[in-house]
PDB file of C-alpha atoms in Angstrom:
ATOM      1  CA  SER A   1      26.472 -12.436   8.980  1.00 71.00           C
ATOM      2  CA  GLU A   2      29.395 -10.671   8.275  1.00 74.00           C
ATOM      3  CA  PHE A   3      28.882  -7.892  11.148  1.00 69.00           C
ATOM      4  CA  THR A   4      28.198 -11.533  14.322  1.00 79.00           C
ATOM      5  CA  GLU A   5      31.583 -12.516  12.774  1.00 75.00           C
ATOM      6  CA  MET A   6      33.622  -9.269  13.256  1.00 72.00           C
ATOM      7  CA  VAL A   7      32.308  -8.816  16.542  1.00 71.00           C
ATOM      8  CA  ALA A   8      32.766 -12.280  17.876  1.00 74.00           C
ATOM      9  CA  ALA A   9      36.898 -11.865  16.404  1.00 70.00           C
ATOM     10  CA  PHE A  10      36.714  -8.828  18.498  1.00 66.00           C
ATOM     11  CA  GLN A  11      35.708 -10.364  21.343  1.00 71.00           C
ATOM     12  CA  SER A  12      38.251 -13.170  21.513  1.00 72.00           C
ATOM     13  CA  GLY A  13      41.136 -10.803  20.831  1.00 67.00           C
ATOM     14  CA  ARG A  14      43.617 -11.081  23.694  1.00 68.00           C
ATOM     15  CA  ALA A  15      44.228  -7.894  24.657  1.00 64.00           C
ATOM     16  CA  ASP A  16      43.550  -6.863  28.025  1.00 66.00           C
ATOM     17  CA  PRO A  17      41.108  -3.717  28.613  1.00 64.00           C
ATOM     18  CA  MET A  18      42.598  -2.930  32.026  1.00 67.00           C
ATOM     19  CA  ASP A  19      46.198  -2.857  30.984  1.00 66.00           C
ATOM     20  CA  LEU A  20      46.244   0.877  30.574  1.00 65.00           C
ATOM     21  CA  SER A  21      49.883   0.291  29.314  1.00 67.00           C
ATOM     22  CA  SER A  22      48.873  -1.723  26.912  1.00 68.00           C
ATOM     23  CA  THR A  23      47.565  -0.273  23.067  1.00 74.00           C
ATOM     24  CA  LYS A  24      46.212  -3.389  21.747  1.00 73.00           C
ATOM     25  CA  PHE A  25      43.205  -2.990  22.993  1.00 73.00           C
ATOM     26  CA  LEU A  26      42.415   0.467  21.636  1.00 77.00           C
ATOM     27  CA  ALA A  27      44.073  -0.402  18.210  1.00 78.00           C
ATOM     28  CA  ASP A  28      41.674  -3.803  18.102  1.00 75.00           C
ATOM     29  CA  TYR A  29      38.874  -1.835  18.772  1.00 78.00           C
ATOM     30  CA  ARG A  30      39.993   1.407  15.985  1.00 84.00           C
ATOM     31  CA  ASP A  31      39.983  -2.060  13.753  1.00 83.00           C
ATOM     32  CA  PHE A  32      36.823  -2.769  14.605  1.00 80.00           C
ATOM     33  CA  GLN A  33      35.333   0.539  14.091  1.00 84.00           C
ATOM     34  CA  LEU A  34      36.639   0.428  10.923  1.00 87.00           C
ATOM     35  CA  LYS A  35      35.198  -2.356   9.840  1.00 86.00           C
ATOM     36  CA  VAL A  36      32.112  -1.407  11.178  1.00 85.00           C
ATOM     37  CA  SER A  37      32.327   1.822   8.795  1.00 88.00           C
ATOM     38  CA  ASP A  38      32.946   0.125   6.091  1.00 88.00           C
ATOM     39  CA  LEU A  39      29.837  -2.359   6.635  1.00 88.00           C
ATOM     40  CA  GLU A  40      27.512   0.965   7.248  1.00 89.00           C
ATOM     41  CA  GLN A  41      29.078   2.563   4.181  1.00 91.00           C
ATOM     42  CA  ARG A  42      28.193  -0.361   2.076  1.00 91.00           C
ATOM     43  CA  LEU A  43      24.969  -0.900   3.157  1.00 91.00           C
ATOM     44  CA  ALA A  44      24.254   2.955   2.844  1.00 93.00           C
ATOM     45  CA  TYR A  45      25.069   2.544  -0.680  1.00 94.00           C
ATOM     46  CA  ILE A  46      22.859  -0.899  -0.892  1.00 94.00           C
ATOM     47  CA  ILE A  47      19.471   1.436   0.813  1.00 95.00           C
ATOM     48  CA  CYS A  48      20.128   4.421  -1.485  1.00 95.00           C
ATOM     49  CA  GLN A  49      20.190   1.890  -4.726  1.00 95.00           C
ATOM     50  CA  ALA A  50      16.973   0.072  -3.072  1.00 96.00           C
ATOM     51  CA  PHE A  51      15.117   3.345  -2.687  1.00 96.00           C
ATOM     52  CA  ASP A  52      16.148   4.519  -6.536  1.00 95.00           C
ATOM     53  CA  GLU A  53      14.065   1.626  -7.238  1.00 95.00           C
ATOM     54  CA  CYS A  54      10.930   1.992  -6.002  1.00 94.00           C
ATOM     55  CA  HIS A  55       8.061   3.654  -8.216  1.00 91.00           C
ATOM     56  CA  CYS A  56       5.804   4.699  -5.208  1.00 93.00           C
ATOM     57  CA  CYS A  57       5.527   5.959  -1.792  1.00 94.00           C
ATOM     58  CA  GLU A  58       4.045   2.248  -0.616  1.00 94.00           C
ATOM     59  CA  SER A  59       7.428   0.489  -1.274  1.00 95.00           C
ATOM     60  CA  VAL A  60       9.396   3.519   0.479  1.00 96.00           C
ATOM     61  CA  PHE A  61       7.622   2.885   3.032  1.00 95.00           C
ATOM     62  CA  LYS A  62       8.077  -1.075   3.127  1.00 95.00           C
ATOM     63  CA  LEU A  63      12.060  -0.752   2.949  1.00 95.00           C
ATOM     64  CA  LEU A  64      11.918   2.046   5.640  1.00 94.00           C
ATOM     65  CA  ASP A  65      10.297  -0.477   7.977  1.00 94.00           C
ATOM     66  CA  ILE A  66      12.770  -3.151   6.696  1.00 93.00           C
ATOM     67  CA  MET A  67      15.778  -1.200   7.626  1.00 92.00           C
ATOM     68  CA  GLY A  68      14.263   0.315  11.107  1.00 90.00           C
ATOM     69  CA  SER A  69      16.760   1.868  13.216  1.00 88.00           C
ATOM     70  CA  LEU A  70      19.683   1.113  10.729  1.00 88.00           C
ATOM     71  CA  ILE A  71      18.799   4.523   8.944  1.00 91.00           C
ATOM     72  CA  GLU A  72      19.295   6.610  11.904  1.00 90.00           C
ATOM     73  CA  ARG A  73      22.919   5.199  12.233  1.00 90.00           C
ATOM     74  CA  PRO A  74      25.023   8.334  11.179  1.00 90.00           C
ATOM     75  CA  CYS A  75      27.258   7.309   8.426  1.00 89.00           C
ATOM     76  CA  ILE A  76      23.939   5.287   6.700  1.00 91.00           C
ATOM     77  CA  HIS A  77      21.802   8.641   7.367  1.00 92.00           C
ATOM     78  CA  LYS A  78      24.625  11.138   5.951  1.00 92.00           C
ATOM     79  CA  ASP A  79      23.913   9.156   2.987  1.00 92.00           C
ATOM     80  CA  PHE A  80      20.125   8.246   2.759  1.00 94.00           C
ATOM     81  CA  HIS A  81      18.918  12.098   4.091  1.00 93.00           C
ATOM     82  CA  GLY A  82      19.093  13.568   0.644  1.00 93.00           C
ATOM     83  CA  LYS A  83      16.561  10.411  -0.656  1.00 95.00           C
ATOM     84  CA  TYR A  84      13.492  12.343   2.074  1.00 95.00           C
ATOM     85  CA  PRO A  85      12.753  15.143  -0.646  1.00 95.00           C
ATOM     86  CA  VAL A  86      12.401  12.449  -3.307  1.00 96.00           C
ATOM     87  CA  LEU A  87      10.120  10.809  -0.930  1.00 96.00           C
ATOM     88  CA  LEU A  88       8.363  14.307  -0.217  1.00 96.00           C
ATOM     89  CA  ALA A  89       7.903  14.893  -3.944  1.00 96.00           C
ATOM     90  CA  MET A  90       6.555  11.496  -4.920  1.00 96.00           C
ATOM     91  CA  TYR A  91       4.044  11.848  -2.203  1.00 96.00           C
ATOM     92  CA  SER A  92       3.113  15.149  -3.830  1.00 96.00           C
ATOM     93  CA  LYS A  93       2.750  13.553  -7.466  1.00 95.00           C
ATOM     94  CA  GLU A  94       0.653  10.791  -5.303  1.00 95.00           C
ATOM     95  CA  LEU A  95      -1.508  13.633  -4.759  1.00 96.00           C
ATOM     96  CA  ASP A  96      -1.584  15.106  -7.869  1.00 96.00           C
ATOM     97  CA  GLN A  97      -2.910  11.960  -9.264  1.00 95.00           C
ATOM     98  CA  ALA A  98      -5.772  11.151  -6.551  1.00 95.00           C
ATOM     99  CA  LYS A  99      -6.935  14.800  -7.246  1.00 95.00           C
ATOM    100  CA  GLU A 100      -7.364  13.791 -11.075  1.00 95.00           C
ATOM    101  CA  ILE A 101      -9.325  10.624  -9.887  1.00 94.00           C
ATOM    102  CA  PHE A 102     -11.753  13.110  -7.624  1.00 94.00           C
ATOM    103  CA  ASP A 103     -11.958  15.227 -10.420  1.00 94.00           C
ATOM    104  CA  GLU A 104     -13.248  12.671 -12.760  1.00 93.00           C
ATOM    105  CA  GLN A 105     -15.758  11.189 -10.255  1.00 92.00           C
ATOM    106  CA  MET A 106     -16.664  14.803  -9.590  1.00 92.00           C
ATOM    107  CA  ARG A 107     -17.290  15.008 -13.335  1.00 92.00           C
ATOM    108  CA  MET A 108     -18.939  11.728 -13.447  1.00 89.00           C
ATOM    109  CA  ALA A 109     -21.035  12.256 -10.304  1.00 85.00           C
ATOM    110  CA  HIS A 110     -22.782  15.315 -12.155  1.00 84.00           C
ATOM    111  CA  SER A 111     -23.591  13.700 -15.368  1.00 85.00           C
ATOM    112  CA  SER A 112     -25.958  11.293 -16.497  1.00 79.00           C
ATOM    113  CA  CYS A 113     -23.682   8.410 -16.074  1.00 80.00           C
ATOM    114  CA  GLY A 114     -23.389   8.888 -12.469  1.00 79.00           C
ATOM    115  CA  PRO A 115     -20.376   8.482 -10.284  1.00 83.00           C
ATOM    116  CA  VAL A 116     -18.430   5.391 -10.402  1.00 82.00           C
ATOM    117  CA  ILE A 117     -19.065   2.730  -7.641  1.00 84.00           C
ATOM    118  CA  ASN A 118     -18.827  -0.538  -7.323  1.00 82.00           C
ATOM    119  CA  LYS A 119     -21.553  -2.571  -9.227  1.00 81.00           C
ATOM    120  CA  ASN A 120     -22.364  -4.670  -5.720  1.00 84.00           C
ATOM    121  CA  MET A 121     -23.294  -1.631  -3.717  1.00 87.00           C
ATOM    122  CA  PRO A 122     -26.117   0.993  -3.676  1.00 86.00           C
ATOM    123  CA  PRO A 123     -25.723   4.709  -5.180  1.00 86.00           C
ATOM    124  CA  VAL A 124     -25.413   6.146  -1.836  1.00 87.00           C
ATOM    125  CA  ALA A 125     -23.245   3.446   0.123  1.00 89.00           C
ATOM    126  CA  GLY A 126     -20.854   3.056  -2.913  1.00 91.00           C
ATOM    127  CA  ALA A 127     -20.318   6.675  -3.324  1.00 91.00           C
ATOM    128  CA  LEU A 128     -19.455   6.986   0.391  1.00 92.00           C
ATOM    129  CA  LYS A 129     -17.084   4.009  -0.066  1.00 93.00           C
ATOM    130  CA  TRP A 130     -15.482   5.273  -2.837  1.00 93.00           C
ATOM    131  CA  ALA A 131     -14.714   8.538  -0.660  1.00 94.00           C
ATOM    132  CA  ASN A 132     -13.500   6.764   2.070  1.00 94.00           C
ATOM    133  CA  GLN A 133     -10.984   4.139  -0.020  1.00 93.00           C
ATOM    134  CA  LEU A 134      -9.632   7.569  -1.543  1.00 94.00           C
ATOM    135  CA  LYS A 135      -9.123   9.299   1.684  1.00 95.00           C
ATOM    136  CA  SER A 136      -7.362   6.319   3.074  1.00 94.00           C
ATOM    137  CA  ARG A 137      -5.121   5.970   0.109  1.00 91.00           C
ATOM    138  CA  ALA A 138      -3.664   9.390   1.038  1.00 93.00           C
ATOM    139  CA  ALA A 139      -3.879   9.389   4.829  1.00 95.00           C
ATOM    140  CA  ILE A 140      -1.877   6.245   5.034  1.00 94.00           C
ATOM    141  CA  ASN A 141       0.650   7.586   3.123  1.00 94.00           C
ATOM    142  CA  MET A 142       0.928  10.772   5.251  1.00 95.00           C
ATOM    143  CA  GLU A 143       0.580   8.942   8.604  1.00 95.00           C
ATOM    144  CA  LYS A 144       3.761   7.447   7.439  1.00 94.00           C
ATOM    145  CA  LEU A 145       5.694  10.648   6.374  1.00 93.00           C
ATOM    146  CA  ARG A 146       4.625  12.155   9.535  1.00 92.00           C
ATOM    147  CA  SER A 147       6.668   9.470  11.601  1.00 92.00           C
ATOM    148  CA  ILE A 148       9.736   9.691  10.030  1.00 92.00           C
ATOM    149  CA  ASN A 149      12.053  11.983  12.282  1.00 89.00           C
ATOM    150  CA  ASP A 150      14.327  14.043   9.619  1.00 90.00           C
ATOM    151  CA  SER A 151      14.755  17.993   9.767  1.00 92.00           C
ATOM    152  CA  SER A 152      13.340  17.271   5.655  1.00 91.00           C
ATOM    153  CA  MET A 153       9.654  17.090   7.341  1.00 91.00           C
ATOM    154  CA  ARG A 154      10.233  20.474   9.056  1.00 92.00           C
ATOM    155  CA  THR A 155      10.870  22.350   5.670  1.00 94.00           C
ATOM    156  CA  GLU A 156       9.079  24.893   3.462  1.00 94.00           C
ATOM    157  CA  GLN A 157       8.489  21.781   1.070  1.00 94.00           C
ATOM    158  CA  ALA A 158       6.601  19.640   3.605  1.00 94.00           C
ATOM    159  CA  ASP A 159       4.648  22.332   5.010  1.00 95.00           C
ATOM    160  CA  ILE A 160       3.574  22.982   1.163  1.00 95.00           C
ATOM    161  CA  LEU A 161       2.793  19.411   0.731  1.00 95.00           C
ATOM    162  CA  GLY A 162       0.593  19.325   4.551  1.00 95.00           C
ATOM    163  CA  ASN A 163      -1.620  22.095   3.437  1.00 96.00           C
ATOM    164  CA  LYS A 164      -1.751  20.308  -0.061  1.00 96.00           C
ATOM    165  CA  TYR A 165      -3.283  17.542   2.050  1.00 96.00           C
ATOM    166  CA  ASP A 166      -5.387  19.176   4.072  1.00 96.00           C
ATOM    167  CA  GLU A 167      -6.648  20.465   0.804  1.00 96.00           C
ATOM    168  CA  MET A 168      -7.624  17.118  -0.340  1.00 96.00           C
ATOM    169  CA  MET A 169      -8.988  15.781   2.519  1.00 96.00           C
ATOM    170  CA  GLN A 170     -11.821  18.812   2.545  1.00 96.00           C
ATOM    171  CA  LEU A 171     -12.442  18.196  -1.097  1.00 95.00           C
ATOM    172  CA  ILE A 172     -13.231  14.846  -0.321  1.00 95.00           C
ATOM    173  CA  LYS A 173     -15.051  15.534   3.057  1.00 95.00           C
ATOM    174  CA  ASP A 174     -17.441  18.216   1.419  1.00 94.00           C
ATOM    175  CA  TYR A 175     -18.135  15.342  -1.433  1.00 93.00           C
ATOM    176  CA  GLU A 176     -19.084  13.075   1.358  1.00 93.00           C
ATOM    177  CA  GLU A 177     -21.247  15.853   3.414  1.00 93.00           C
ATOM    178  CA  GLU A 178     -22.560  16.598   0.186  1.00 91.00           C
ATOM    179  CA  VAL A 179     -23.327  13.113  -0.487  1.00 89.00           C
ATOM    180  CA  TYR A 180     -25.030  12.649   2.889  1.00 87.00           C
ATOM    181  CA  ALA A 181     -26.884  15.332   2.497  1.00 88.00           C
ATOM    182  CA  GLU A 182     -28.775  14.840  -0.429  1.00 84.00           C
ATOM    183  CA  TRP A 183     -29.613  11.439   1.079  1.00 81.00           C
ATOM    184  CA  VAL A 184     -31.410  13.033   3.875  1.00 80.00           C
ATOM    185  CA  THR A 185     -33.546  15.041   1.738  1.00 82.00           C
ATOM    186  CA  GLY A 186     -34.754  12.667  -0.374  1.00 68.00           C
ATOM    187  CA  VAL A 187     -34.692   9.260   2.556  1.00 68.00           C
ATOM    188  CA  ASP A 188     -38.192  10.633   3.966  1.00 64.00           C
ATOM    189  CA  GLU A 189     -39.905  10.138   0.516  1.00 69.00           C
ATOM    190  CA  ILE A 190     -38.437   7.152  -0.580  1.00 67.00           C
ATOM    191  CA  ALA A 191     -38.773   5.350   2.844  1.00 65.00           C
ATOM    192  CA  GLN A 192     -42.973   6.344   2.663  1.00 64.00           C
ATOM    193  CA  SER A 193     -43.251   5.055  -1.277  1.00 67.00           C
ATOM    194  CA  ASN A 194     -41.412   1.717  -0.366  1.00 65.00           C
ATOM    195  CA  LEU A 195     -44.017   1.139   3.533  1.00 69.00           C
ATOM    196  CA  ASP A 196     -46.780   2.108   1.162  1.00 63.00           C
ATOM    197  CA  LYS A 197     -46.045  -0.847  -1.285  1.00 71.00           C
ATOM    198  CA  PRO A 198     -48.024  -4.162  -0.950  1.00 73.00           C
ATOM    199  CA  LEU A 199     -46.058  -6.812   0.820  1.00 69.00           C
ATOM    200  CA  LEU A 200     -47.272  -9.349  -1.527  1.00 70.00           C
ATOM    201  CA  SER A 201     -47.741  -8.833  -4.886  1.00 69.00           C
ATOM    202  CA  ARG A 202     -49.265 -11.384  -8.142  1.00 69.00           C
ATOM    203  CA  ASN A 203     -47.457 -12.429 -10.716  1.00 66.00           C
TER     204      ASN A 203
END
């Protein structure tokens, strides 16, 4: 790679770092630093451009995972720092979409159609599975957001987003408890009804 070649060239220099009367080592080191800085600036541009092409939080977090600790390099972080508020806004939009999905599910649940569930699951288990999937969708990205060590994560925007997330989680929890409570109130009657049925029946 380009960086490996730069390091190899610097290491192969003939300047003696122990020779205090020679300035060649310092000149070589300054040249090496300039080359590294130029490389980081180009990399910062590529990372920022890649971020701009991400259309959801999941793709942004994949980008951050790929870049790893490079994001924390001062030269790169200086350019990328302004992207974190954009990421917060992107996650806020995803929470809004999750709320719309939740509201539609509640509307269906209280209608004659019933809630939308997997066709291969029973009503109660299906409703709880749906709630868990929606909760996981929001929780995974929030966990990744909170793992980011940047001042943008300690702003008023981040605090508002955290409250918005907590409210969404509470709504889902209340729905799960409602589904479970309804099941508990009728489970004895359903169980007894099934126990009263004969094991064998004539066609």
